[in-house]
């Protein structure tokens, strides 16, 4: 039902998004460094719930709209390519600041940590654009079960993002010290991720596939 190429594509996109500094990473790292690993894990639970909300909302609507309006599909594809190019530039441009040097934040209760993680993810433009513009690129509209494909691929993205974020939460303190002493590795990570995102942006922009009207 879901092609291996689609699975690999979503994994690459998910890794590119989750490893690019943004609101989610800043919030999780800040909580982990200032309030401990437990606070980071609780916050990650809220972030994960935000992913699920986006997954359901996006797929329930897009599985029908893209087939009914092929022009919208093309527009979304180009928007996704442009956003990937933007992320690539942010990763490659000079003067970037490490996400592992966050500002101090006050200690909060587990309920507040969970809620803030949830809200931070819902208000994260990276996640909204990922579900609206990036993951749909890997859905094969020539096959049946378009909705199921979207749910499977979206669930794969959630699994990748939660796994990577959990690793970052558990190792935030050690990573912060490591990168502060070895700026070369920080630059290497940024350049490698920027190159991958740039290649994906070009691939999406040059893709000429269109919806066929089959659901």
Tab-separated table of C-alpha atoms in Angstrom:
chain	number	residue	atom	x	y	z
A	1	UNK	CA	0.000	0.000	0.000
A	2	UNK	CA	2.763	2.440	0.923
A	3	UNK	CA	5.857	2.304	-1.287
A	4	UNK	CA	9.314	1.964	0.255
A	5	UNK	CA	10.357	5.175	-1.523
A	6	UNK	CA	7.533	7.012	0.262
A	7	UNK	CA	8.588	5.599	3.625
A	8	UNK	CA	12.194	6.655	3.071
A	9	UNK	CA	11.103	10.073	1.838
A	10	UNK	CA	8.983	10.728	4.933
A	11	UNK	CA	11.802	9.529	7.198
A	12	UNK	CA	14.238	11.962	5.543
A	13	UNK	CA	11.746	14.844	5.757
A	14	UNK	CA	10.924	14.027	9.384
A	15	UNK	CA	14.614	13.917	10.286
A	16	UNK	CA	15.250	17.166	8.450
A	17	UNK	CA	12.434	18.928	10.289
A	18	UNK	CA	13.140	17.544	13.753
A	19	UNK	CA	16.893	18.246	13.536
A	20	UNK	CA	16.349	21.815	12.334
A	21	UNK	CA	16.168	24.157	15.347
A	22	UNK	CA	12.635	25.434	15.904
A	23	UNK	CA	10.083	26.115	18.664
A	24	UNK	CA	9.700	22.460	19.659
A	25	UNK	CA	13.412	21.792	19.985
A	26	UNK	CA	14.087	25.060	21.802
A	27	UNK	CA	11.291	24.361	24.288
A	28	UNK	CA	12.281	20.736	24.927
A	29	UNK	CA	15.992	21.495	25.288
A	30	UNK	CA	15.310	24.457	27.574
A	31	UNK	CA	13.135	22.348	29.872
A	32	UNK	CA	15.573	19.447	29.899
A	33	UNK	CA	18.596	21.606	30.736
A	34	UNK	CA	16.937	23.842	33.336
A	35	UNK	CA	14.399	21.491	34.956
A	36	UNK	CA	15.730	17.991	34.263
A	37	UNK	CA	15.056	15.051	31.972
A	38	UNK	CA	11.678	14.231	33.513
A	39	UNK	CA	10.406	17.708	32.657
A	40	UNK	CA	11.665	17.254	29.101
A	41	UNK	CA	9.880	13.909	28.731
A	42	UNK	CA	6.590	15.336	30.065
A	43	UNK	CA	6.901	18.269	27.668
A	44	UNK	CA	7.546	15.834	24.814
A	45	UNK	CA	4.259	14.103	25.634
A	46	UNK	CA	2.428	17.343	24.903
A	47	UNK	CA	4.378	17.799	21.672
A	48	UNK	CA	3.433	14.266	20.590
A	49	UNK	CA	-0.263	14.968	21.188
A	50	UNK	CA	0.053	18.040	18.991
A	51	UNK	CA	1.423	15.834	16.203
A	52	UNK	CA	-1.608	13.550	16.483
A	53	UNK	CA	-4.016	16.486	16.205
A	54	UNK	CA	-2.273	17.713	13.054
A	55	UNK	CA	-2.178	14.191	11.625
A	56	UNK	CA	-5.921	13.660	11.949
A	57	UNK	CA	-6.962	17.156	10.879
A	58	UNK	CA	-4.721	17.259	7.807
A	59	UNK	CA	-5.491	13.791	6.482
A	60	UNK	CA	-9.251	13.907	6.958
A	61	UNK	CA	-9.416	16.991	4.758
A	62	UNK	CA	-6.538	16.678	2.321
A	63	UNK	CA	-7.306	13.126	1.179
A	64	UNK	CA	-10.407	14.500	-0.564
A	65	UNK	CA	-9.355	18.042	-1.488
A	66	UNK	CA	-6.203	17.116	-3.415
A	67	UNK	CA	-8.139	14.766	-5.674
A	68	UNK	CA	-10.970	17.241	-6.254
A	69	UNK	CA	-8.666	20.215	-6.936
A	70	UNK	CA	-5.427	19.122	-8.690
A	71	UNK	CA	-4.274	22.747	-8.984
A	72	UNK	CA	-4.231	23.004	-5.197
A	73	UNK	CA	-2.024	19.917	-5.073
A	74	UNK	CA	0.491	21.624	-7.363
A	75	UNK	CA	0.422	24.795	-5.272
A	76	UNK	CA	0.958	22.856	-2.068
A	77	UNK	CA	3.836	20.942	-3.641
A	78	UNK	CA	5.587	24.156	-4.667
A	79	UNK	CA	4.950	25.643	-1.226
A	80	UNK	CA	6.533	22.577	0.354
A	81	UNK	CA	9.575	22.850	-1.915
A	82	UNK	CA	9.930	26.539	-1.048
A	83	UNK	CA	9.717	25.793	2.672
A	84	UNK	CA	12.363	23.084	2.445
A	85	UNK	CA	14.594	25.542	0.590
A	86	UNK	CA	14.008	28.063	3.391
A	87	UNK	CA	15.003	25.510	6.039
A	88	UNK	CA	18.072	24.604	3.990
A	89	UNK	CA	19.134	28.258	3.858
A	90	UNK	CA	18.649	28.670	7.610
A	91	UNK	CA	20.850	25.626	8.188
A	92	UNK	CA	23.590	26.792	5.796
A	93	UNK	CA	23.724	30.531	6.411
A	94	UNK	CA	26.549	31.874	8.594
A	95	UNK	CA	25.973	33.194	12.080
A	96	UNK	CA	23.552	30.512	13.272
A	97	UNK	CA	23.036	30.118	17.011
A	98	UNK	CA	23.018	26.685	18.632
A	99	UNK	CA	19.697	25.561	20.036
A	100	UNK	CA	21.673	23.993	22.896
A	101	UNK	CA	22.398	27.402	24.409
A	102	UNK	CA	18.831	28.335	25.461
A	103	UNK	CA	17.720	31.032	27.863
A	104	UNK	CA	16.795	30.028	31.389
A	105	UNK	CA	13.107	29.356	31.951
A	106	UNK	CA	11.110	29.089	35.210
A	107	UNK	CA	10.207	25.670	36.652
A	108	UNK	CA	6.629	24.561	35.999
A	109	UNK	CA	4.301	21.748	37.085
A	110	UNK	CA	3.942	18.579	34.959
A	111	UNK	CA	0.498	19.729	33.790
A	112	UNK	CA	1.900	23.065	32.659
A	113	UNK	CA	4.855	21.374	30.973
A	114	UNK	CA	2.552	19.024	29.037
A	115	UNK	CA	0.180	21.828	28.045
A	116	UNK	CA	2.993	24.105	26.930
A	117	UNK	CA	4.497	21.313	24.837
A	118	UNK	CA	1.115	20.729	23.205
A	119	UNK	CA	0.492	24.419	22.503
A	120	UNK	CA	4.059	25.000	21.297
A	121	UNK	CA	3.637	22.247	18.705
A	122	UNK	CA	0.196	23.429	17.578
A	123	UNK	CA	1.568	26.932	17.040
A	124	UNK	CA	4.724	25.702	15.295
A	125	UNK	CA	4.591	26.748	11.607
A	126	UNK	CA	7.107	24.043	10.703
A	127	UNK	CA	4.689	21.317	11.758
A	128	UNK	CA	1.676	22.872	10.052
A	129	UNK	CA	3.551	23.196	6.773
A	130	UNK	CA	4.972	19.696	7.082
A	131	UNK	CA	1.513	18.131	7.238
A	132	UNK	CA	-0.002	20.441	4.635
A	133	UNK	CA	2.861	20.643	2.147
A	134	UNK	CA	5.472	17.941	2.667
A	135	UNK	CA	4.032	14.594	3.762
A	136	UNK	CA	1.240	14.710	1.104
A	137	UNK	CA	3.969	14.632	-1.582
A	138	UNK	CA	4.597	10.979	-0.745
A	139	UNK	CA	0.971	9.851	-1.029
A	140	UNK	CA	0.313	7.894	-4.246
A	141	UNK	CA	-2.961	9.284	-5.578
A	142	UNK	CA	-3.107	6.565	-8.247
A	143	UNK	CA	-3.688	3.966	-5.559
A	144	UNK	CA	-6.656	3.281	-3.316
A	145	UNK	CA	-6.812	4.126	0.403
A	146	UNK	CA	-5.410	7.642	0.099
A	147	UNK	CA	-6.556	8.459	3.629
A	148	UNK	CA	-4.920	5.344	5.059
A	149	UNK	CA	-1.673	6.152	3.253
A	150	UNK	CA	-1.686	9.604	4.832
A	151	UNK	CA	-2.310	8.190	8.300
A	152	UNK	CA	0.462	5.601	7.943
A	153	UNK	CA	3.013	8.099	6.653
A	154	UNK	CA	1.999	10.672	9.260
A	155	UNK	CA	2.318	8.078	12.021
A	156	UNK	CA	5.799	7.260	10.730
A	157	UNK	CA	6.720	10.948	10.960
A	158	UNK	CA	5.451	11.065	14.555
A	159	UNK	CA	7.494	7.981	15.477
A	160	UNK	CA	10.673	9.469	13.993
A	161	UNK	CA	10.114	12.871	15.598
A	162	UNK	CA	9.310	11.483	19.050
A	163	UNK	CA	12.301	9.102	18.953
A	164	UNK	CA	14.741	11.853	17.943
A	165	UNK	CA	13.287	14.374	20.400
A	166	UNK	CA	13.405	11.823	23.218
A	167	UNK	CA	17.078	11.192	22.469
A	168	UNK	CA	17.722	14.950	22.505
A	169	UNK	CA	15.806	15.379	25.775
A	170	UNK	CA	17.758	12.606	27.512
A	171	UNK	CA	21.107	13.853	26.216
A	172	UNK	CA	20.485	17.621	26.161
A	173	UNK	CA	22.924	18.460	28.924
A	174	UNK	CA	25.748	16.353	27.519
A	175	UNK	CA	25.111	17.603	23.971
A	176	UNK	CA	25.174	21.219	25.132
A	177	UNK	CA	28.590	20.732	26.749
A	178	UNK	CA	29.936	18.754	23.779
A	179	UNK	CA	28.925	21.343	21.180
A	180	UNK	CA	30.104	24.278	23.262
A	181	UNK	CA	33.594	22.758	23.197
A	182	UNK	CA	33.483	21.547	19.566
A	183	UNK	CA	31.932	24.168	17.262
A	184	UNK	CA	33.252	22.253	14.227
A	185	UNK	CA	30.756	19.441	14.810
A	186	UNK	CA	27.905	21.925	15.148
A	187	UNK	CA	28.801	23.445	11.771
A	188	UNK	CA	29.134	19.987	10.225
A	189	UNK	CA	25.637	19.004	11.379
A	190	UNK	CA	24.165	22.247	10.043
A	191	UNK	CA	25.829	21.923	6.639
A	192	UNK	CA	24.899	18.255	6.204
A	193	UNK	CA	21.263	18.874	7.114
A	194	UNK	CA	21.117	21.942	4.883
A	195	UNK	CA	22.395	19.924	1.935
A	196	UNK	CA	19.788	17.187	2.462
A	197	UNK	CA	16.938	19.700	2.779
A	198	UNK	CA	18.125	21.558	-0.313
A	199	UNK	CA	18.217	18.355	-2.347
A	200	UNK	CA	14.673	17.499	-1.245
A	201	UNK	CA	13.483	20.998	-2.172
A	202	UNK	CA	14.881	20.645	-5.696
A	203	UNK	CA	13.387	17.173	-6.068
A	204	UNK	CA	9.909	18.363	-5.073
A	205	UNK	CA	10.092	21.444	-7.290
A	206	UNK	CA	11.016	19.361	-10.354
A	207	UNK	CA	8.437	16.629	-9.720
A	208	UNK	CA	5.763	16.823	-12.436
A	209	UNK	CA	3.322	14.226	-11.079
A	210	UNK	CA	-0.334	15.258	-10.779
A	211	UNK	CA	-3.430	13.780	-9.099
A	212	UNK	CA	-5.467	11.575	-11.444
A	213	UNK	CA	-8.799	11.832	-9.686
A	214	UNK	CA	-8.731	8.303	-8.313
A	215	UNK	CA	-9.264	7.976	-4.568
